[in-house]
PDB file of C-alpha atoms in Angstrom:
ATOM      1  CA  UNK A 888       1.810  47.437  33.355  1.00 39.00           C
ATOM      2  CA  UNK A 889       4.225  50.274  32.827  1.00 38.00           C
ATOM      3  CA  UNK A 890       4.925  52.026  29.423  1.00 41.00           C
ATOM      4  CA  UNK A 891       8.220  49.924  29.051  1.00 43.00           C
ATOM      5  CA  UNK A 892       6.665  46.473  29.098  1.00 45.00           C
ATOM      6  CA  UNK A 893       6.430  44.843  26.223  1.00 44.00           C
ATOM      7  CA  UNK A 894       2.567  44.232  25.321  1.00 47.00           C
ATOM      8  CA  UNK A 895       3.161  40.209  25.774  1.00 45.00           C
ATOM      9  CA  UNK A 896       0.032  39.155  23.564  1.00 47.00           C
ATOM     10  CA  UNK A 897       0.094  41.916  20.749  1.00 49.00           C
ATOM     11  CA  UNK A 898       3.598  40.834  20.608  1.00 51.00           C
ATOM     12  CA  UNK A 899       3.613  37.094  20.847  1.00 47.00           C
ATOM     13  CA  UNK A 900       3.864  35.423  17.337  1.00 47.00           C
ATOM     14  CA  UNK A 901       0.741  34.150  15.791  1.00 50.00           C
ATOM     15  CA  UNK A 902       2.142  30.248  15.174  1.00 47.00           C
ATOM     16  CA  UNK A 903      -1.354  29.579  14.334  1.00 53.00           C
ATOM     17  CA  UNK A 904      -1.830  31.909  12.062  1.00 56.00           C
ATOM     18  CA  UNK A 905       1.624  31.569  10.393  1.00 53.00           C
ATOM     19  CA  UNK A 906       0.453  27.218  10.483  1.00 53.00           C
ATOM     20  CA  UNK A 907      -2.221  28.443   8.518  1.00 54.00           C
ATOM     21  CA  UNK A 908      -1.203  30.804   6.040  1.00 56.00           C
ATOM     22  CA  UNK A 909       1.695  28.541   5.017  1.00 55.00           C
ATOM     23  CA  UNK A 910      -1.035  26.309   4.312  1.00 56.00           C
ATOM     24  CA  UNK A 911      -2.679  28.213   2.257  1.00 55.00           C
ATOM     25  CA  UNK A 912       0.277  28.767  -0.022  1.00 51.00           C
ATOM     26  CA  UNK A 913       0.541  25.333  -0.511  1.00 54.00           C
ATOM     27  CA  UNK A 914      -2.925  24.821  -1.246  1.00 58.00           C
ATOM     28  CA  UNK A 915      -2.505  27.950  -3.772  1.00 59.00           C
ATOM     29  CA  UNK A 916       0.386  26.433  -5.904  1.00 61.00           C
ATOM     30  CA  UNK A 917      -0.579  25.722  -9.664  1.00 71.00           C
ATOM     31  CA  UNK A 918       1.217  21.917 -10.212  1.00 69.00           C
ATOM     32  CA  UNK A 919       0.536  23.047 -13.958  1.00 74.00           C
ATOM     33  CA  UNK A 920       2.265  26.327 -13.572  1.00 81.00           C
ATOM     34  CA  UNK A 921       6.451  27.720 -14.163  1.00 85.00           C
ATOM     35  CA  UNK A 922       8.220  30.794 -13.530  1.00 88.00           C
ATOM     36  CA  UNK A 923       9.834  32.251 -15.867  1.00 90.00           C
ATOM     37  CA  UNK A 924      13.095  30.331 -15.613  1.00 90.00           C
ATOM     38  CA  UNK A 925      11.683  26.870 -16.116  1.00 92.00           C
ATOM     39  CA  UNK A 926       9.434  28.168 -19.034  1.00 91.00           C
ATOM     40  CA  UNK A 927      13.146  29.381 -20.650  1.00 92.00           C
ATOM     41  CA  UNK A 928      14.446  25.999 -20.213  1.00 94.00           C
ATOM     42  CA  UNK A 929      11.477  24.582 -21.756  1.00 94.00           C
ATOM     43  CA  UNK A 930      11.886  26.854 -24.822  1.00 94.00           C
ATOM     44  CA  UNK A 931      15.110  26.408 -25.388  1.00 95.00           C
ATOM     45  CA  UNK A 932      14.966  22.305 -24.917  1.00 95.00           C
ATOM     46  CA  UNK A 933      11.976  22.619 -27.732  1.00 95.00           C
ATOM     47  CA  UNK A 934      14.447  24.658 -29.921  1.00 96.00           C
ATOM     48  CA  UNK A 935      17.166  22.158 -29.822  1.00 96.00           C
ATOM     49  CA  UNK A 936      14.722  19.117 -29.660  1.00 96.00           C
ATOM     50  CA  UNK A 937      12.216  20.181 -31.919  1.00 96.00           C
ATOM     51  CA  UNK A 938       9.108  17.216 -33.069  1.00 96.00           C
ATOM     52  CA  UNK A 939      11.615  15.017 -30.491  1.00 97.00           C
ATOM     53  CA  UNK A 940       9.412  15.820 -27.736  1.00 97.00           C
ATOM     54  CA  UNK A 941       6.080  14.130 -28.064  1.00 97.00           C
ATOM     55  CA  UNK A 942       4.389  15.874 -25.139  1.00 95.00           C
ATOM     56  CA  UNK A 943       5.184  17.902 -22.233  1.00 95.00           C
ATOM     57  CA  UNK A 944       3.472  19.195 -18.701  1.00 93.00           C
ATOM     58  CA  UNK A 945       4.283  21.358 -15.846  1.00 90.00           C
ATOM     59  CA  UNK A 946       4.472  19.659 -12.791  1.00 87.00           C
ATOM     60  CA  UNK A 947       5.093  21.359  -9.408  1.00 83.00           C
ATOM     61  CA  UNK A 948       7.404  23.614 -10.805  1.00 84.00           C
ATOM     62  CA  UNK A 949       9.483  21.189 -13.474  1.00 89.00           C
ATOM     63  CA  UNK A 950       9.038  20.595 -16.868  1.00 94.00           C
ATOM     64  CA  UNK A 951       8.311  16.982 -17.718  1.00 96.00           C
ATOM     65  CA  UNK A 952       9.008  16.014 -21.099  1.00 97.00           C
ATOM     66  CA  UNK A 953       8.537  12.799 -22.858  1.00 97.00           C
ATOM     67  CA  UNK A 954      10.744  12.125 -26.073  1.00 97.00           C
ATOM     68  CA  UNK A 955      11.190   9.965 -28.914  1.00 97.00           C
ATOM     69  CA  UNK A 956      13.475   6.523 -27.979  1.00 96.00           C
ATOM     70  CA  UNK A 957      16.261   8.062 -30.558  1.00 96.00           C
ATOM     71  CA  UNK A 958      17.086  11.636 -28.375  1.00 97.00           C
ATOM     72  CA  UNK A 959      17.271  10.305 -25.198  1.00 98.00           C
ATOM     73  CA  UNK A 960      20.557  10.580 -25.083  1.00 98.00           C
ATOM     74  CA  UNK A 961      20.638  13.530 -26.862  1.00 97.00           C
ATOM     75  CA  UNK A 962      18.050  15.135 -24.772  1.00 97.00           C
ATOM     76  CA  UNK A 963      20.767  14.125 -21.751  1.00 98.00           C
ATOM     77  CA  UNK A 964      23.479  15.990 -23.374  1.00 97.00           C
ATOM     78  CA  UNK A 965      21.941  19.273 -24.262  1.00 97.00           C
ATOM     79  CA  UNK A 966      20.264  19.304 -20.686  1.00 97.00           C
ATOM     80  CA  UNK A 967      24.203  18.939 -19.162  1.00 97.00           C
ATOM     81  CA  UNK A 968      26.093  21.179 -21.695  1.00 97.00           C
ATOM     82  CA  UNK A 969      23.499  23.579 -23.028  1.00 96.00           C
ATOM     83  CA  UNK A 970      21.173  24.192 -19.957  1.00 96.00           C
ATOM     84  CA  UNK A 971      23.402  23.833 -17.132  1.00 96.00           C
ATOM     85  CA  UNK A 972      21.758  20.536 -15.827  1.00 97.00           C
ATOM     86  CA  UNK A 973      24.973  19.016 -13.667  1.00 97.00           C
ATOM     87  CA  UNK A 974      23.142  17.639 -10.918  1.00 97.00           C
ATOM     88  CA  UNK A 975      21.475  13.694 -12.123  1.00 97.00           C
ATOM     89  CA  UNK A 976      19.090  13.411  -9.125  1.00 96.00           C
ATOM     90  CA  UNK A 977      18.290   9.642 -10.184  1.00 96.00           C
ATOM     91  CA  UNK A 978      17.144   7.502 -13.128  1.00 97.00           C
ATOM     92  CA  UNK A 979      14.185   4.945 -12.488  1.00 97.00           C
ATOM     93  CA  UNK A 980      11.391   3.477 -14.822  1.00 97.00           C
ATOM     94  CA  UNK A 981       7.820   2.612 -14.610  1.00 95.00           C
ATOM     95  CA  UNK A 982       5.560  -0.320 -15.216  1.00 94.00           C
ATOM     96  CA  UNK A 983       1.839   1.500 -16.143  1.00 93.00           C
ATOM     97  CA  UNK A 984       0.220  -1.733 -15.729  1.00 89.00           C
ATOM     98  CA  UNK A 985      -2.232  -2.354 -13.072  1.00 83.00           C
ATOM     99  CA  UNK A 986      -1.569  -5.279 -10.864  1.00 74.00           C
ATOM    100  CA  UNK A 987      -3.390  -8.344 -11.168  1.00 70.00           C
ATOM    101  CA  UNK A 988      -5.897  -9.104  -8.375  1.00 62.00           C
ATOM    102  CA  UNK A 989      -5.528 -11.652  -6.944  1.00 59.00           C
ATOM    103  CA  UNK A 990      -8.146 -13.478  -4.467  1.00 56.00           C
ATOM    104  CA  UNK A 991     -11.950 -13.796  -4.782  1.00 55.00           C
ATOM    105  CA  UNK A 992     -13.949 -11.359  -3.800  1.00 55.00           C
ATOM    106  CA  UNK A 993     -17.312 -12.192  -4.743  1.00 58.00           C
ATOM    107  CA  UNK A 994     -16.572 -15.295  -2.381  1.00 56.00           C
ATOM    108  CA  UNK A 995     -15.382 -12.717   0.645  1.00 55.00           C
ATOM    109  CA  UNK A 996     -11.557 -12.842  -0.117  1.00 55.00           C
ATOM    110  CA  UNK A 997     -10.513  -9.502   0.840  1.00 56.00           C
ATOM    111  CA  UNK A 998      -6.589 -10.769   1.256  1.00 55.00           C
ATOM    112  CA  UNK A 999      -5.707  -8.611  -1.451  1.00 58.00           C
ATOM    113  CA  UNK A1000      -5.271  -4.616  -1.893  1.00 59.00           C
ATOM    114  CA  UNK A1001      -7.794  -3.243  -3.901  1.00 62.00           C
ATOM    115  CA  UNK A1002      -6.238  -2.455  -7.438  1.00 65.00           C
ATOM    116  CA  UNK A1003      -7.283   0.213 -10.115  1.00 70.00           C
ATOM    117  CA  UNK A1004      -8.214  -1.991 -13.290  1.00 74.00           C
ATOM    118  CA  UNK A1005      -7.675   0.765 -16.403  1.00 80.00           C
ATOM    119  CA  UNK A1006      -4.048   1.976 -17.341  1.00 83.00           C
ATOM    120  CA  UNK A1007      -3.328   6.072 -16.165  1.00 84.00           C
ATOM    121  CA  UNK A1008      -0.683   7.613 -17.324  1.00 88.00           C
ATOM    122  CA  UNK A1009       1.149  10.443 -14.983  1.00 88.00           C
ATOM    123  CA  UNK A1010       2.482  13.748 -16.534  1.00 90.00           C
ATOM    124  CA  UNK A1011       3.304  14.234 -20.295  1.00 92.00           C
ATOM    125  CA  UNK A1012       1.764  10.579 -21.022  1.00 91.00           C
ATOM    126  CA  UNK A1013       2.756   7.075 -22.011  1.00 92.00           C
ATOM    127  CA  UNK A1014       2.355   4.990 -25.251  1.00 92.00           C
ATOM    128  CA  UNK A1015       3.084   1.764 -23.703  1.00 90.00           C
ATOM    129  CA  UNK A1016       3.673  -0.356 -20.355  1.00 93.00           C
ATOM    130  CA  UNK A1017       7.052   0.509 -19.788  1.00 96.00           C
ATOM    131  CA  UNK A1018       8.536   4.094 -19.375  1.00 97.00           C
ATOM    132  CA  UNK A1019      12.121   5.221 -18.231  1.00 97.00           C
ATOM    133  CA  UNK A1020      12.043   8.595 -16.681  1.00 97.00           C
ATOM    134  CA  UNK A1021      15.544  10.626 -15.186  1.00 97.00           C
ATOM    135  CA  UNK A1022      15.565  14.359 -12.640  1.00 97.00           C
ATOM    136  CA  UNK A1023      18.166  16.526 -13.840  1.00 97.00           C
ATOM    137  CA  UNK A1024      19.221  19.762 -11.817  1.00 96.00           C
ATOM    138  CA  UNK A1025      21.348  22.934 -11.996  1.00 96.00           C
ATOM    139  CA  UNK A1026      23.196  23.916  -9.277  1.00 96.00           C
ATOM    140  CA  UNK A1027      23.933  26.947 -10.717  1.00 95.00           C
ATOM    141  CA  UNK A1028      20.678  27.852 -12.162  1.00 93.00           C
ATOM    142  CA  UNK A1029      18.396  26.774  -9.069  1.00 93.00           C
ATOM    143  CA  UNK A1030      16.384  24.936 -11.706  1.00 93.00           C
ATOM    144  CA  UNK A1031      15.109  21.026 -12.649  1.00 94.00           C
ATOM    145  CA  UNK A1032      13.638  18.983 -15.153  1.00 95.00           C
ATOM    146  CA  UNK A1033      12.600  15.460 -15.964  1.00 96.00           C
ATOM    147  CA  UNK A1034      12.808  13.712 -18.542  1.00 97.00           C
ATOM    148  CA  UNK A1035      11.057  10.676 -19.719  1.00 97.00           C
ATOM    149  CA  UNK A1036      11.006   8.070 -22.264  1.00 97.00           C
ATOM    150  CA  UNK A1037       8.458   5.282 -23.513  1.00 97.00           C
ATOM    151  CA  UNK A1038       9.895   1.698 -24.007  1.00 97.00           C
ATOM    152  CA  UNK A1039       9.238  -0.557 -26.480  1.00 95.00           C
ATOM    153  CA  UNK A1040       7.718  -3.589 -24.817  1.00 92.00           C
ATOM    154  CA  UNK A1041       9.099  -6.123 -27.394  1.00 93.00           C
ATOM    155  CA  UNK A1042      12.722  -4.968 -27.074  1.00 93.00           C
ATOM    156  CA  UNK A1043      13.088  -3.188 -23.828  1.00 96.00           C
ATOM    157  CA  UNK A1044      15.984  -0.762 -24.372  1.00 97.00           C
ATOM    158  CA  UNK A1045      17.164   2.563 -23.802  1.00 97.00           C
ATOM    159  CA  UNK A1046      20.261   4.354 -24.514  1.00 97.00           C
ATOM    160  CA  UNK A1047      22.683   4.524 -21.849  1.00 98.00           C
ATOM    161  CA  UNK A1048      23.120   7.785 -20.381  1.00 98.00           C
ATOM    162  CA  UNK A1049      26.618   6.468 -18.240  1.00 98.00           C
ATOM    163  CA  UNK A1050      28.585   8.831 -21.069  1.00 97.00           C
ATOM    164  CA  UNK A1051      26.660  11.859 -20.525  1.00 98.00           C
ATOM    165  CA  UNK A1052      26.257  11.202 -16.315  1.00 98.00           C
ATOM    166  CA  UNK A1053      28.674   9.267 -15.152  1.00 97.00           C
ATOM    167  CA  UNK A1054      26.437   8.400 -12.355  1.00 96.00           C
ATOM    168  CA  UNK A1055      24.123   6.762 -14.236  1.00 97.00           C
ATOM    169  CA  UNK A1056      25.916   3.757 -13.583  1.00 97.00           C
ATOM    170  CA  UNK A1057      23.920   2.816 -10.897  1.00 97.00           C
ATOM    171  CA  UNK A1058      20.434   3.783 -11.764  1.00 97.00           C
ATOM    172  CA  UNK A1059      20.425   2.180 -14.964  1.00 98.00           C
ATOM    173  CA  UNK A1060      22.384  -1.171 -13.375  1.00 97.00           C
ATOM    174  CA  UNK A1061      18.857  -1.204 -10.928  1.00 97.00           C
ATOM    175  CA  UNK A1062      16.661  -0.240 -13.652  1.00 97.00           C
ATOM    176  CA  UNK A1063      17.690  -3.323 -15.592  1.00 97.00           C
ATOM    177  CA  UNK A1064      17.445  -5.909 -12.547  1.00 96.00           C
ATOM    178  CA  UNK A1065      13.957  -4.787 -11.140  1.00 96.00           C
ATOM    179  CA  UNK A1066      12.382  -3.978 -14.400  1.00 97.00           C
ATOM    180  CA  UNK A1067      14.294  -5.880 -17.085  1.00 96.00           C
ATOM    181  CA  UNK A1068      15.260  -2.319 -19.183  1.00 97.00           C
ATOM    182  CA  UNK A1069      18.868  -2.563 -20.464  1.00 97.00           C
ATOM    183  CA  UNK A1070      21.101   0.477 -21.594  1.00 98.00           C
ATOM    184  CA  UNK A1071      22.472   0.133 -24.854  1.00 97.00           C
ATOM    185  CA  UNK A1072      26.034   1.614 -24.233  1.00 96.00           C
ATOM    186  CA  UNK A1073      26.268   0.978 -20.629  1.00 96.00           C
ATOM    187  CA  UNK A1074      29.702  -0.341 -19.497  1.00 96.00           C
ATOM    188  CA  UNK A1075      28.624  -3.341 -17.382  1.00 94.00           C
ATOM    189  CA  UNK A1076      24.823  -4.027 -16.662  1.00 95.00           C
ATOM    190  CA  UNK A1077      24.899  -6.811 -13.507  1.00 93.00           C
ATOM    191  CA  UNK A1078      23.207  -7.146 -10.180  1.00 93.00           C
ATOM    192  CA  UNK A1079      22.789  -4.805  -7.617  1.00 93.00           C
ATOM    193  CA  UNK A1080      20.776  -6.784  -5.097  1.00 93.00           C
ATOM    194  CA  UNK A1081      19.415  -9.885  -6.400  1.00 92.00           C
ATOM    195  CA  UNK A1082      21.671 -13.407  -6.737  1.00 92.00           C
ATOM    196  CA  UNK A1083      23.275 -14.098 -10.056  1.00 89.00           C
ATOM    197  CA  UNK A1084      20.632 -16.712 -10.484  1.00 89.00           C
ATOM    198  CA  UNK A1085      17.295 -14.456  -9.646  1.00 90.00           C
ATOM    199  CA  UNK A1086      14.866 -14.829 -12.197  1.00 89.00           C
ATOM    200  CA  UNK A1087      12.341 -12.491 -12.874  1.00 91.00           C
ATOM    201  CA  UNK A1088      12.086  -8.423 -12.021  1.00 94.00           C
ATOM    202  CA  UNK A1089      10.801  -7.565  -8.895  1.00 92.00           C
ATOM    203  CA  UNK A1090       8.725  -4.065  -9.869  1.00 93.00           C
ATOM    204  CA  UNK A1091       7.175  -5.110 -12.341  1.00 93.00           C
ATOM    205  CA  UNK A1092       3.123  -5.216 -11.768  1.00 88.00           C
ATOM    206  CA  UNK A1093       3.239  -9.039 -12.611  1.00 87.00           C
ATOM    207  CA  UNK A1094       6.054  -9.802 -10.379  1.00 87.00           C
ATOM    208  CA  UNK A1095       4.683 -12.273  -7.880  1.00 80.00           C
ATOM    209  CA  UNK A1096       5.302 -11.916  -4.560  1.00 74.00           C
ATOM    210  CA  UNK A1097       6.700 -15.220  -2.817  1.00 72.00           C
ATOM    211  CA  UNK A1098       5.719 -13.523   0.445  1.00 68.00           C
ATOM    212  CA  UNK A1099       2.010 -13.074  -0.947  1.00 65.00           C
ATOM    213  CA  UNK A1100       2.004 -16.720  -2.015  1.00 66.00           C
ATOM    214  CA  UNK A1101       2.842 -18.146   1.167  1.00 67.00           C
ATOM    215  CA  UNK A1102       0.656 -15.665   3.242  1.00 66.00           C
ATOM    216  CA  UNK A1103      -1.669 -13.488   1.701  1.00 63.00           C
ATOM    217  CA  UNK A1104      -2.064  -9.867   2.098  1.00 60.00           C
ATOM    218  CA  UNK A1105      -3.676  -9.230   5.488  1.00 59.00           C
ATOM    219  CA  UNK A1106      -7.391  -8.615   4.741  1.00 54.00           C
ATOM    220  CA  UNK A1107     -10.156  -7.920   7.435  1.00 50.00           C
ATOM    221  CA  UNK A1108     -10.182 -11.399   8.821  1.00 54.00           C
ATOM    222  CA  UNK A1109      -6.496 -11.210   9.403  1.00 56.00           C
ATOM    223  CA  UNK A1110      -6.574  -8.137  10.967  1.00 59.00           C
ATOM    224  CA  UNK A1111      -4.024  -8.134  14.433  1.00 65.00           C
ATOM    225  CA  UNK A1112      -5.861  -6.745  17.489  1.00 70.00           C
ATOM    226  CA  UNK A1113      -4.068  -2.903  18.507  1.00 71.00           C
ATOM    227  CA  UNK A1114      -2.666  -2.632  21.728  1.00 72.00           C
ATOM    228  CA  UNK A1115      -5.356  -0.320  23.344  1.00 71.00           C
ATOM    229  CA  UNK A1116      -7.591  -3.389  23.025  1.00 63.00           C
ATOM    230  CA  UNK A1117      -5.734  -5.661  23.855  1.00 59.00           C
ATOM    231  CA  UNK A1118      -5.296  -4.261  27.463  1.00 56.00           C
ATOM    232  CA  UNK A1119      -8.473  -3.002  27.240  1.00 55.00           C
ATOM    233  CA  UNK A1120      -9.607  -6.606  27.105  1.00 53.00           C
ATOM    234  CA  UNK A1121      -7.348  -7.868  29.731  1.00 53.00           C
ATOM    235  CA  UNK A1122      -8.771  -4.734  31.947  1.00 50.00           C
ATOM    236  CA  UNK A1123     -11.986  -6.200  31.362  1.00 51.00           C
ATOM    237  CA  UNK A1124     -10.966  -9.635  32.248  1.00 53.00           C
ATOM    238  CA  UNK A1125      -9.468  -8.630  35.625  1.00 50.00           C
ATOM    239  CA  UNK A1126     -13.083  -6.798  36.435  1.00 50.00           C
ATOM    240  CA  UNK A1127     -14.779 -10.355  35.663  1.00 52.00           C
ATOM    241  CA  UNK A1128     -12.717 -11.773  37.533  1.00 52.00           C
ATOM    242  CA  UNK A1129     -12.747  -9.546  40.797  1.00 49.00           C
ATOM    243  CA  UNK A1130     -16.550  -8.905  40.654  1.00 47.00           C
TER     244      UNK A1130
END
């Protein structure tokens, strides 16, 4: 090797020490840490918000906050006019409620998933079943939050945030169809997906299946063989058969 040639392996690029390193920075991120931008936009949403917001968590970077049923609209405005927040990523909701098991195990049903059987909450908490939760963003400020709300399972409403984001429109029309939230203020609540005639909401826990009903949930004596063995058993076949 002459003094011009590049040392090849001093000079290579250690993938496999770059693979791991970047793992180790995601295993090092703090999911209940901020930077100093998101903890502004936290303060500042407290400010306006004040006893409004019944609990908050970092998560990954965001703020979540959960507030009262009467500012989630306002919570939406200050977020767009006040912190910049332009961007609605999406608006969805969540049923808390395990699902119901169904199938016997005792008797050696195993046809259906194994289910958790006590209520936990995700970030900032729930008081109830039924939450709706919306992702803002700035485009301009390279910073997020979500908000959430808790529903009232005996009148299962939210404001409408169509005035504030336009394109809430949509998210709030599915919303309403698979979980049975309406938007108080929303110009036109009807179905996305599902026929006119569809009764019932499809995400909620309690939502039966018709699929599950007329074939339950693969279990281990359903189980399809994989490919491998199935030629793997036709190999073996053809050997009986030649020997």
């Amino acid at each position: 090797m002459t003094g011009t040639e590049p040392e090849a392996e001093d000079d290579a690029p250690a993938v496999e020490d770059s693979a791991v390193e970047d793992s180790a920075v995601e295993d090092s991120v703090d999911p209940h840490a901020l930077d100093a931008g998101h903890a502004d936009l936290l303060a500042r949403l407290e400010a306006e918000l004040g006893d409004a917001i019944v609990e908050h968590e970092p998560r990954f970077g965001d703020p979540v906050v959960r507030v009262r049923r009467d500012a989630w609209r306002r919570a939406a405005e200050f977020a767009k006019t006040k912190l910049d927040c332009d961007y609605l990523s999406f608006i969805s909701a969540i049923d808390w409620n395990p699902a119901p098991r169904e199938g016997d195990e005792d008797s050696g049903d195993t046809s259906s998933p194994v289910q958790p059987q006590e209520v936990t909450y995700g970030a900032a908490g729930s008081e109830g079943r039924f939450q709706v939760f919306a992702h803002v963003q700035s485009t301009s400020r390279h910073w997020g939050l979500t908000l959430k709300v808790d529903i009232d399972e005996q009148g299962l409403l939210a404001e409408s945030w169509v005035p504030v984001y336009p394109g809430a429109d949509w998210h709030e029309r599915e919303c309403w169809e698979m979980f049975g939230i309406a938007f108080d203020g929303h110009p036109a609540l009807r179905h996305l997906y599902l026929p006119f005639e569809f009764e019932g909401h499809p995400l909620r826990k309690d939502f039966a299946l018709l699929a599950r009903v007329v074939k339950p949930w693969p279990g281990l004596v359903d189980v399809e063989p994989m490919p491998e063995e199935e030629t793997t058993d036709e190999g073996a076949e053809a050997g009986d058969e030649s020997e």
